[in-house]
XYZ file of C-alpha atoms in Angstrom:
676
model
C 38.513 32.201 3.569
C 41.056 31.493 0.577
C 41.650 35.092 -0.360
C 39.931 34.854 -3.771
C 38.580 37.943 -4.833
C 36.505 38.416 -8.297
C 37.211 41.213 -10.673
C 34.716 42.154 -13.667
C 36.469 44.227 -16.293
C 33.649 45.650 -18.225
C 33.626 47.175 -21.810
C 30.515 48.876 -22.317
C 28.763 50.145 -25.408
C 29.943 53.869 -25.437
C 28.750 57.020 -27.369
C 31.379 59.722 -27.606
C 30.515 62.914 -25.992
C 27.098 61.155 -24.454
C 27.461 61.017 -20.804
C 23.883 60.265 -20.233
C 23.961 57.276 -22.750
C 27.287 56.101 -21.219
C 25.959 56.322 -17.475
C 22.931 54.102 -18.539
C 25.422 51.402 -19.946
C 27.611 51.749 -17.042
C 24.847 51.131 -14.520
C 22.978 48.562 -16.978
C 26.476 46.622 -16.785
C 27.351 47.143 -13.077
C 23.856 45.391 -12.333
C 24.689 42.704 -14.456
C 28.184 42.170 -13.023
C 26.904 42.105 -9.693
C 25.468 38.672 -9.965
C 28.856 37.457 -10.052
C 29.592 39.045 -6.741
C 32.856 40.855 -7.808
C 35.134 42.784 -5.209
C 36.059 45.044 -8.249
C 34.298 46.173 -11.366
C 36.415 48.455 -13.513
C 35.548 50.248 -16.737
C 37.977 51.683 -19.642
C 39.301 55.069 -19.819
C 37.195 57.961 -20.018
C 34.395 55.662 -20.301
C 31.851 58.377 -19.179
C 32.414 60.607 -21.900
C 34.035 58.178 -24.434
C 38.066 58.359 -24.985
C 37.978 60.372 -28.632
C 35.724 63.729 -27.564
C 38.905 65.569 -28.585
C 38.366 69.403 -28.482
C 34.909 68.742 -27.091
C 36.406 68.027 -23.851
C 36.734 71.690 -23.606
C 32.946 72.394 -23.693
C 31.058 73.158 -20.624
C 28.225 71.380 -21.568
C 30.208 68.023 -21.536
C 31.961 68.774 -18.574
C 28.751 69.226 -16.443
C 27.212 65.950 -18.175
C 30.073 64.145 -17.104
C 29.977 65.602 -13.317
C 26.314 64.379 -13.426
C 26.861 61.110 -14.879
C 29.593 60.603 -11.994
C 27.421 61.809 -9.100
C 24.696 59.226 -10.519
C 27.354 56.477 -10.358
C 28.241 57.617 -7.027
C 24.523 57.579 -5.739
C 24.198 54.005 -7.491
C 27.302 52.531 -5.838
C 25.472 52.494 -2.421
C 23.379 49.784 -3.629
C 26.697 47.417 -4.312
C 29.271 46.357 -2.332
C 31.970 46.405 -5.098
C 34.593 48.828 -5.703
C 33.623 50.512 -9.045
C 36.173 52.441 -11.110
C 35.395 54.830 -13.987
C 37.203 56.958 -16.170
C 36.180 60.440 -16.579
C 37.858 63.973 -16.915
C 38.771 66.012 -13.711
C 39.141 69.698 -13.486
C 41.449 70.975 -11.300
C 42.391 74.682 -11.083
C 41.243 75.214 -14.513
C 43.195 72.690 -15.931
C 41.894 69.224 -17.373
C 43.016 65.972 -16.185
C 42.452 62.407 -17.351
C 41.346 60.549 -13.998
C 39.720 57.331 -12.767
C 36.977 57.732 -10.125
C 36.916 55.000 -7.607
C 33.440 54.606 -5.729
C 32.373 52.155 -2.942
C 29.401 51.948 -0.997
C 28.169 55.410 -2.164
C 31.440 57.163 -1.429
C 34.120 58.498 -3.550
C 37.213 56.856 -2.223
C 39.822 59.020 -4.511
C 40.614 59.852 -8.056
C 43.966 58.580 -9.507
C 45.151 60.581 -12.456
C 47.244 59.865 -15.345
C 50.532 60.351 -15.260
C 52.170 59.819 -18.787
C 50.044 62.021 -21.638
C 50.899 60.325 -24.893
C 51.621 63.089 -27.641
C 52.836 60.981 -30.894
C 51.555 59.231 -33.718
C 47.934 59.075 -33.363
C 47.544 60.725 -29.950
C 47.419 64.166 -28.989
C 46.288 63.907 -25.447
C 48.313 66.713 -24.529
C 46.092 69.212 -26.313
C 43.655 68.483 -23.682
C 45.150 66.899 -20.483
C 47.651 67.778 -18.068
C 49.842 65.135 -16.343
C 49.306 63.938 -12.503
C 52.906 65.478 -11.957
C 51.486 69.113 -12.590
C 48.750 68.752 -10.038
C 48.600 71.642 -7.934
C 47.175 69.866 -4.854
C 47.114 66.192 -3.796
C 43.304 66.318 -2.696
C 40.036 68.185 -3.187
C 36.894 68.512 -1.319
C 33.832 66.479 -2.657
C 32.362 69.712 -3.087
C 35.302 71.011 -5.355
C 34.956 68.127 -7.655
C 31.402 68.516 -8.050
C 30.826 72.056 -7.465
C 27.125 71.818 -8.952
C 26.358 68.561 -6.839
C 23.269 69.895 -5.400
C 22.053 71.916 -8.446
C 21.069 68.757 -10.472
C 17.177 68.186 -9.672
C 17.377 64.378 -10.481
C 19.759 63.489 -7.758
C 19.476 63.327 -3.928
C 21.163 66.441 -2.058
C 24.380 65.703 -0.336
C 24.710 67.199 2.822
C 27.351 69.885 3.694
C 29.523 67.545 5.777
C 29.870 65.255 2.753
C 30.632 68.061 0.442
C 33.627 69.124 3.119
C 34.813 65.582 2.858
C 38.329 65.432 1.347
C 39.199 63.219 -1.651
C 42.632 62.441 -2.353
C 43.467 62.758 -5.990
C 46.973 62.105 -8.114
C 48.999 59.054 -9.164
C 49.981 58.137 -5.673
C 47.209 56.581 -3.917
C 46.861 53.228 -2.373
C 43.395 52.080 -1.118
C 43.380 49.802 1.654
C 39.923 48.251 1.112
C 39.274 47.094 4.950
C 42.213 45.211 5.321
C 41.199 42.517 2.748
C 43.725 43.968 -0.154
C 45.293 46.795 -1.184
C 44.524 48.470 -4.846
C 46.357 50.805 -7.140
C 44.941 52.580 -10.354
C 46.842 53.760 -13.431
C 45.766 54.682 -16.723
C 46.704 53.405 -20.141
C 49.934 55.077 -21.310
C 51.257 54.734 -17.940
C 51.784 51.304 -18.321
C 53.963 52.041 -21.633
C 56.486 54.206 -19.749
C 59.806 52.928 -18.495
C 58.755 53.305 -14.756
C 55.176 52.935 -14.451
C 53.276 54.419 -11.431
C 52.108 50.753 -10.746
C 55.493 50.025 -9.969
C 55.614 52.585 -7.345
C 52.011 51.666 -6.087
C 53.053 48.029 -5.826
C 56.155 48.722 -3.727
C 53.922 50.852 -1.334
C 51.537 47.974 -0.857
C 49.053 47.394 -3.463
C 48.589 43.916 -4.458
C 46.030 44.657 -7.272
C 46.580 47.080 -10.054
C 43.782 48.248 -12.462
C 44.415 50.014 -15.739
C 41.878 51.792 -17.328
C 42.799 52.185 -20.944
C 41.742 53.219 -24.512
C 44.418 51.572 -26.769
C 43.617 51.599 -30.289
C 44.130 48.357 -32.220
C 46.781 48.041 -34.978
C 48.372 44.818 -36.447
C 50.548 42.948 -33.679
C 49.556 45.534 -31.304
C 47.177 43.089 -29.238
C 50.412 40.565 -28.528
C 52.450 43.468 -27.382
C 49.850 44.429 -25.033
C 49.798 41.140 -23.619
C 53.489 41.045 -22.777
C 53.343 44.402 -21.169
C 50.546 43.219 -18.941
C 52.103 39.812 -18.185
C 55.423 41.397 -17.580
C 54.196 44.151 -15.103
C 51.858 41.649 -13.352
C 55.331 39.766 -12.901
C 57.588 42.665 -11.837
C 55.379 43.925 -9.439
C 54.046 40.636 -8.315
C 50.501 41.640 -8.389
C 47.231 41.001 -9.908
C 46.876 43.242 -12.977
C 43.714 43.965 -14.368
C 43.681 45.757 -17.787
C 40.356 47.035 -19.362
C 40.281 48.890 -22.671
C 37.665 51.028 -24.770
C 35.652 48.918 -27.101
C 34.687 48.919 -30.890
C 31.674 51.521 -30.289
C 34.174 54.138 -29.570
C 35.812 53.650 -32.975
C 36.053 56.891 -34.921
C 37.771 58.811 -37.800
C 41.470 56.782 -38.181
C 41.247 54.790 -35.031
C 39.418 51.550 -34.159
C 39.530 50.258 -30.792
C 39.171 46.441 -29.638
C 38.120 46.391 -26.330
C 41.053 44.178 -25.488
C 41.008 43.294 -21.538
C 43.079 40.996 -19.502
C 43.431 39.875 -15.899
C 47.199 38.512 -15.138
C 48.532 37.377 -12.141
C 52.187 37.298 -11.384
C 53.050 36.884 -15.139
C 50.255 34.509 -15.786
C 47.168 35.481 -17.581
C 43.988 34.500 -15.750
C 41.583 35.551 -18.567
C 41.516 37.571 -21.685
C 38.832 38.634 -24.108
C 38.708 36.059 -26.921
C 37.165 38.325 -29.837
C 39.628 40.359 -31.614
C 37.210 43.257 -32.269
C 34.925 43.326 -29.020
C 32.376 45.473 -27.054
C 29.614 45.274 -24.644
C 31.029 42.112 -22.401
C 32.116 41.754 -19.068
C 35.182 39.773 -18.401
C 35.300 37.944 -15.036
C 38.205 36.322 -13.459
C 39.034 35.149 -9.726
C 42.375 36.385 -8.254
C 44.331 34.343 -5.676
C 45.864 37.202 -3.575
C 47.602 34.619 -1.462
C 49.728 33.682 -4.252
C 50.874 37.307 -4.709
C 51.288 37.673 -0.782
C 53.364 34.324 -0.839
C 55.428 35.475 -3.694
C 56.344 38.675 -1.996
C 57.212 37.045 1.154
C 59.736 34.779 -0.579
C 61.296 37.744 -3.086
C 64.078 39.697 -1.108
C 64.282 41.556 -4.199
C 61.047 43.010 -3.931
C 61.680 43.673 -0.187
C 65.042 45.466 -1.332
C 63.099 47.651 -3.759
C 60.867 48.659 -1.010
C 63.689 49.650 1.295
C 65.755 51.092 -1.507
C 62.497 53.255 -2.538
C 61.472 54.430 1.040
C 62.141 58.112 -0.057
C 60.013 57.972 -2.748
C 57.270 55.868 -1.074
C 57.011 58.468 1.567
C 55.019 60.543 -1.060
C 52.315 57.672 -1.654
C 49.094 58.329 0.465
C 46.994 55.111 1.805
C 43.446 55.450 1.997
C 41.998 53.364 4.497
C 38.336 52.367 3.560
C 36.487 51.053 6.882
C 33.251 49.090 6.887
C 33.877 48.366 2.961
C 31.876 45.196 2.672
C 33.954 43.767 -0.368
C 32.892 40.245 -0.981
C 35.379 37.389 -1.178
C 35.057 34.857 -4.166
C 33.842 31.415 -3.612
C 36.522 30.460 -6.051
C 34.526 29.152 -8.949
C 36.205 31.158 -11.647
C 39.846 29.924 -9.938
C 41.697 27.900 -12.964
C 43.041 24.674 -11.197
C 44.856 22.504 -13.442
C 45.105 18.865 -13.102
C 48.714 19.001 -14.293
C 50.162 22.098 -12.993
C 53.620 21.180 -14.402
C 52.610 20.283 -17.883
C 51.208 22.935 -20.438
C 48.151 22.219 -21.860
C 48.811 22.746 -25.415
C 50.727 20.232 -27.389
C 53.079 23.280 -29.078
C 53.775 24.316 -25.648
C 54.453 21.103 -23.940
C 56.828 20.058 -26.790
C 58.832 23.548 -26.428
C 58.767 23.056 -22.486
C 59.927 19.708 -22.663
C 62.551 20.023 -25.313
C 63.843 23.351 -23.405
C 63.918 21.086 -19.955
C 65.665 18.294 -21.747
C 68.367 20.530 -23.105
C 68.694 21.980 -19.507
C 69.147 18.300 -18.178
C 71.867 17.529 -20.781
C 73.698 20.746 -20.356
C 74.138 20.155 -16.558
C 75.515 16.735 -17.141
C 77.858 17.751 -20.097
C 79.233 20.262 -17.384
C 79.847 17.592 -14.768
C 81.050 14.865 -17.529
C 83.658 17.772 -18.890
C 84.972 18.332 -15.261
C 85.501 14.611 -14.250
C 86.250 13.147 -17.838
C 84.009 10.244 -16.483
C 81.740 8.113 -18.151
C 78.286 8.186 -17.539
C 76.796 5.082 -15.582
C 73.020 4.513 -15.669
C 71.140 1.737 -14.093
C 68.544 0.871 -16.442
C 65.316 -0.939 -15.301
C 62.852 -0.341 -18.498
C 60.844 2.227 -16.302
C 60.423 5.714 -17.326
C 62.761 7.412 -14.794
C 65.870 5.420 -15.670
C 64.910 5.777 -19.469
C 64.932 9.499 -19.345
C 68.200 9.605 -17.609
C 69.808 7.333 -19.992
C 68.479 9.492 -22.828
C 70.117 12.449 -21.042
C 73.638 10.838 -20.732
C 73.426 9.475 -24.499
C 72.677 13.265 -25.688
C 75.501 14.514 -23.325
C 77.877 12.365 -24.853
C 76.838 13.583 -28.137
C 77.254 17.003 -27.212
C 80.695 16.145 -25.943
C 81.524 14.621 -29.408
C 82.310 11.281 -27.354
C 81.614 7.780 -28.781
C 78.071 6.296 -27.729
C 80.073 3.380 -26.357
C 81.258 5.651 -23.464
C 77.765 5.264 -22.374
C 77.824 2.742 -19.496
C 74.126 1.200 -19.096
C 73.788 -1.612 -16.649
C 70.498 -3.413 -16.209
C 70.359 -5.569 -12.865
C 67.429 -8.247 -13.147
C 66.239 -9.384 -9.758
C 62.845 -10.931 -8.115
C 60.472 -8.608 -9.470
C 62.027 -8.058 -13.048
C 59.574 -8.981 -15.889
C 60.264 -10.037 -19.268
C 58.703 -6.798 -20.629
C 61.076 -4.191 -18.847
C 64.073 -6.388 -19.175
C 64.062 -6.753 -22.897
C 62.802 -2.956 -23.041
C 66.097 -1.978 -21.282
C 68.061 -4.212 -23.475
C 66.560 -2.859 -26.557
C 66.975 0.749 -25.508
C 70.361 0.586 -24.744
C 71.458 -1.533 -28.029
C 69.309 1.526 -29.737
C 71.677 4.217 -28.170
C 74.911 2.644 -29.820
C 76.151 1.042 -26.616
C 76.149 -2.636 -25.392
C 74.111 -3.634 -22.457
C 75.539 -4.685 -19.240
C 73.515 -7.150 -17.498
C 74.391 -8.154 -13.945
C 72.044 -10.342 -12.139
C 71.679 -9.548 -8.477
C 69.481 -12.225 -7.359
C 72.396 -14.353 -5.861
C 73.867 -11.414 -4.393
C 70.383 -10.439 -2.637
C 69.911 -14.083 -1.451
C 73.231 -14.311 0.064
C 72.657 -10.853 1.815
C 69.179 -11.895 3.075
C 70.501 -15.331 4.452
C 73.532 -13.288 6.274
C 70.556 -11.451 7.953
C 68.682 -14.886 8.790
C 65.820 -13.272 6.824
C 63.133 -15.491 5.391
C 63.371 -15.469 1.621
C 59.607 -16.056 1.332
C 59.016 -12.959 3.446
C 58.466 -9.948 0.848
C 58.779 -7.136 3.116
C 60.774 -3.887 3.117
C 63.894 -5.538 3.752
C 63.535 -7.753 1.114
C 62.758 -4.837 -1.429
C 65.341 -2.540 -0.121
C 68.142 -5.481 -0.369
C 67.633 -5.297 -3.962
C 67.698 -1.239 -4.237
C 70.948 -1.179 -2.351
C 72.492 -4.062 -4.215
C 71.598 -2.225 -7.289
C 73.318 1.153 -6.044
C 76.522 -0.854 -4.921
C 77.057 -2.481 -8.213
C 76.681 1.153 -10.121
C 79.091 2.913 -7.669
C 81.528 0.103 -7.826
C 81.227 -0.374 -11.723
C 81.799 3.362 -11.902
C 84.967 3.265 -9.894
C 86.224 0.294 -12.224
C 85.639 2.091 -15.615
C 86.231 5.617 -14.705
C 82.623 6.442 -14.382
C 80.177 8.715 -12.638
C 76.608 7.399 -11.656
C 73.772 9.306 -13.164
C 70.820 9.323 -10.711
C 67.240 8.604 -12.204
C 65.052 9.491 -9.176
C 62.378 12.299 -9.717
C 60.778 15.177 -7.900
C 57.915 13.389 -7.084
C 59.717 10.660 -5.294
C 62.025 12.915 -3.742
C 58.859 14.696 -2.203
C 57.363 11.253 -0.944
C 60.506 9.888 -0.079
C 59.610 7.024 -2.123
C 63.294 6.149 -2.549
C 65.456 3.703 -0.457
C 67.940 5.629 1.441
C 71.468 5.011 0.177
C 69.930 3.241 -2.867
C 68.081 5.059 -5.518
C 68.078 7.920 -3.139
C 71.927 8.490 -3.825
C 73.958 9.003 -6.929
C 76.936 11.167 -8.018
C 74.711 13.566 -10.133
C 71.047 13.619 -10.490
C 69.443 14.704 -13.951
C 65.886 14.157 -12.858
C 65.830 15.585 -9.532
C 63.574 18.353 -10.273
C 61.368 16.746 -12.661
C 57.889 15.703 -11.442
C 56.674 12.293 -12.357
C 53.673 13.947 -14.552
C 56.136 15.401 -16.561
C 58.655 12.622 -16.988
C 56.479 10.714 -19.595
C 56.081 13.726 -21.818
C 60.041 14.283 -21.696
C 60.305 11.082 -23.345
C 57.359 11.599 -25.551
C 58.864 14.705 -26.656
C 61.954 13.014 -27.767
C 59.802 10.472 -29.703
C 57.755 13.438 -31.475
C 60.809 15.443 -32.434
C 62.832 12.521 -33.562
C 65.623 13.033 -31.243
C 66.551 9.216 -31.188
C 64.937 7.667 -34.203
C 66.345 4.142 -33.908
C 64.527 4.080 -30.391
C 61.360 5.344 -30.959
C 59.596 1.935 -31.037
C 60.819 0.914 -27.726
C 60.418 4.172 -26.304
C 56.524 3.998 -26.810
C 56.398 0.554 -25.111
C 58.213 1.949 -22.258
C 55.395 4.946 -21.963
C 52.802 2.168 -21.960
C 54.525 0.324 -18.876
C 52.838 0.574 -15.545
C 54.968 2.719 -12.904
C 56.432 -0.088 -10.665
C 59.865 -0.515 -8.844
C 59.559 -4.244 -9.776
C 60.895 -5.577 -6.465
C 58.286 -8.210 -5.717
C 57.960 -11.278 -8.015
C 55.656 -10.749 -11.049
C 52.136 -12.505 -11.095
C 51.230 -15.901 -12.576
C 51.188 -14.652 -15.969
C 54.644 -12.846 -15.829
C 53.401 -9.290 -15.602
C 54.348 -6.543 -13.027
C 52.306 -7.281 -9.768
C 53.756 -4.244 -7.777
C 52.336 -0.933 -9.003
C 53.720 2.083 -7.155
C 50.345 4.050 -7.432
C 48.665 1.166 -5.687
C 50.612 1.882 -2.505
C 51.891 5.297 -2.537
C 48.618 6.877 -4.523
C 48.211 8.525 -7.724
C 51.363 10.821 -8.895
C 48.794 13.089 -10.733
C 47.364 13.895 -7.325
C 50.780 14.052 -5.466
C 52.233 16.428 -7.877
C 49.276 18.789 -7.685
C 49.557 18.566 -3.838
C 53.106 19.344 -4.155
C 52.722 22.354 -6.707
C 50.218 24.110 -4.684
C 51.597 23.506 -1.018
C 55.364 24.095 -1.822
C 55.194 26.679 -4.743
C 52.646 28.799 -2.931
C 52.782 27.628 0.643
C 48.896 26.923 0.644
C 47.424 25.309 3.654
C 45.768 21.644 3.551
C 42.569 22.980 3.206
C 42.962 25.293 0.289
C 44.705 22.457 -1.424
C 42.068 20.252 -0.897
C 39.657 22.668 -2.296
C 41.507 23.108 -5.404
C 41.992 19.494 -5.808
C 38.239 18.825 -5.399
C 37.732 21.588 -8.181
C 40.304 20.134 -10.529
C 39.424 16.537 -10.170
C 35.883 16.424 -9.531
C 35.404 13.952 -12.460
C 38.399 11.845 -11.448
C 38.044 11.015 -7.644
C 35.948 11.460 -4.970
C 36.450 13.956 -1.903
C 37.465 10.850 0.243
C 40.084 9.587 -2.209
C 41.481 12.895 -2.522
C 41.932 13.532 1.095
C 43.211 10.131 1.858
C 45.922 10.472 -0.505
C 46.633 13.964 0.379
C 47.170 12.756 4.300
C 49.628 10.124 2.842
C 51.538 13.150 1.047
C 51.736 15.141 4.240
C 52.868 12.399 6.200
C 55.411 11.142 3.891
C 56.639 14.645 2.680
C 57.713 15.532 6.566
C 58.992 12.065 7.584
C 61.085 12.032 4.440
C 62.929 14.923 4.754
C 66.070 13.461 5.944
C 66.405 11.817 2.527
C 66.180 15.025 0.892
C 68.667 16.664 3.203
C 71.515 14.679 1.667
C 70.555 14.512 -1.957
C 73.533 14.699 -4.628
C 73.511 17.469 -6.955
C 70.823 17.673 -9.348
C 70.256 20.236 -11.854
C 67.326 22.711 -11.223
C 64.838 23.423 -14.106
C 61.670 24.637 -13.016
C 60.181 26.730 -10.106
C 60.345 23.879 -7.696
C 63.234 22.032 -6.131
C 63.823 20.113 -3.172
C 67.454 20.535 -3.059
C 68.941 21.596 0.460
C 71.559 23.546 -1.204
C 68.847 25.346 -3.234
C 65.234 25.997 -2.848
C 64.184 23.776 0.226
C 65.781 23.892 3.696
C 63.712 22.024 6.305
C 64.561 20.386 9.724
C 64.217 16.466 9.475
C 62.544 16.185 12.551
C 59.772 19.012 12.126
C 56.422 18.333 13.452
C 53.506 17.801 10.942
C 50.864 18.187 13.584
C 49.296 21.564 12.501
C 48.969 20.182 8.846
C 47.397 16.746 9.856
C 45.149 18.355 12.237
C 43.882 20.488 9.495
C 43.409 17.390 6.937
C 41.374 15.777 9.944
C 39.045 19.041 9.735
C 38.800 18.072 6.011
C 37.882 14.717 6.717
C 35.118 15.564 8.872
C 33.684 18.069 6.054
C 33.891 14.995 3.863
C 31.820 12.801 6.132
C 29.230 15.508 6.837
C 29.078 16.279 3.094
C 28.553 12.347 2.508
C 26.030 12.162 5.276
C 24.088 14.900 3.901
C 23.935 13.470 0.527
C 22.850 10.217 1.766
C-alpha cells in the first residue's frame, strides 16, 4: 500500500569448499528470514562455495557440488515468495565467472556476473575468474547452466521444457518484479570502480541494487565501505543492499567481518553493529516511494538517462510475472519524531553550528551590498532571539561595531514582564542598547479609528499589534539606514501562522528555512559552544519560555495566557507532517501511518489526525503569504520560497487531500469502536 518492501541481508556460517554444508546453512537462514516476510533475501559473494577456495575453483568436484547446491536452492525457493540471491561460480564456454543467482518461486530469473575482477594487494581473482565483459553470450539455457541437472538422485527431475528455458546472464540485467519494483545486482569490487555497473542499472530503471560482497577487513576499511555504499545509493537514487562474507570465511592472511548495510538515497537504514560478525540476519524496510519521488524531482537523473540512451540499449529487462513479492507492513521503517534534528548531541551540535554559519553568511552578504544596519524586532521569544544572534554575529564577521545592531522591543497588550526583561537583557548582553517603543497607544488609536471595541480580543485586535510592530521596524530602518531582518521560521510559513504584511514581511529573512523544532537547538548550540558567553544565562531562560505571539493580555498572575500550540497544534507534529508531505510528496494516509508509528507514546491517533487536518487546511489556504515572502537563506532540503523550491497556485483546491484525511478519521473511529 505504501511501497514498503523488506530486505533480509544474511551472513551465514560458511565453510570454504563445502557447498553441501553451506547450502544447509543458506536454506536454514532462508527459513528463519521467511518469518520477516522479506521481498529480497541476499547472501554474500560466492556463499555457496565460500569466497576463498582459490585454485579449488578449478576442481570438477567443487563445480559439481556447487551446481547441486544451486539446484537445491532453486527447488527450495518454490516454498518462499522472496527473491533469493546467492553467490556462486558460473561456467560458460569453459570459462569461470563470479556470479549471483537470482531465484524466485522455483525459477532461476537470471545470473548477474561480476564485471571488475580485483587483482591487486591481497586479491588474485583474475587467476580464477573472467570479467562479465568477456562473456561470449548474454543468455544460456537452464540446461546449459546445469548440464547434469537430472543426474542428481536427491533432486526432483526438471522437465525438458524448463531445461530449454532461456536464462539471461551478464552485468546488464534489470529484474522487473511484477511491476512492484525493479532490481539490479552487482558484486563486490564493482562498487569500487569509477563507473559501477549499478549506475547503469539504476539509469535503466533499477530502484533497488543488491551487492554480494566478500570484503576482507582492515583498519578503517569499514568507514570507507560505509561511505561508498551511502554515496552510491545517493548517486543512483536507490536502495542499496550490501551483504558481505562473515568471519567463518576467514583463513590464511585474511579476516572477513560480515559487514552488511542497507542504505536509501544516502541514508543508512540499518547496518551490522558487531565489528567482526557471522551467522546473522540484517533486516530493513525500504520505502520505494521516497526513491520514486526523488527521481521524479531530479532532472539530473533524467538527463543522465537521456544522455546514456545508447548505452542503456544493451540493458535487458527481465519481467517476472505472477511473482508474489510481499509488501512490508512497515514495522521496520524508522520514523523519527524530529526529522529535522539529528538524534546524537555531537551531530546536532555540528548541524546547528553549520546552519548558523549559513544564516550568518547570507546576512553578511546582504549587509555588505546595502551597507545597512540590521534592524531586529525582539520579543523575547526564540525566533527573534535567533535572528538577533545571527545579526550580531554578522556584524562581528564584518568587523563592524556591535552598536550597529539596532534591536527594538515593542511591548503591547500581551507582553509579559518575563519576555520584556529577557529582551532587554539579551540586547544589552550583545553590546548594544535596546530601543523600547511601546505601541499600546498607537494600537489603541488605530482600533478607535476602526470603531473596534477594545474589549474584543479578536483577530483584528491581534493583527493590529503585529502590523504596528512591522511598521515601526520598517520606518525606523528608513530613519537609521537600516535593513529589517525577518524572524519568521519555516513552520510558521507552512502553516501561514504569520500576519500578512506584518511578521510575514521583512527585508531579509534569516529563519525562513529553519523549522520550529530546530530553532531551539540552534540557540542551544550557541550556548553549548560558548559563542555568546555574556548571553548564556538569558538564552537559557528564553529557551524555557512557552511559544507565544503575546498578542492577548497576560493572565491574572502576569504569565503568558496565549500559547501558540494550544491554537495551531504541536509544532513537533506539524514539522513531522511538513517533512514527509513536502520532502517526499507522501499522501495524508502515509504521513498518518508514519506519525502514528513515531508518536504512539505521545499522541493518540485521534489527536494526530485532528492536527493533521489543521496542517493541510492551513497549508493550502495560506499559500498567498508564501508567494510574496522576502528573500530568505535556504539552509536545508526544504524551503518554501516561491523563487526556489516551492511553486504553488494560491487558490489550489485541497479537496483530495482532505478527502483522504476523512478516510483516516473513519479508520480512527472504527479502531476506537473495536477497542471499546
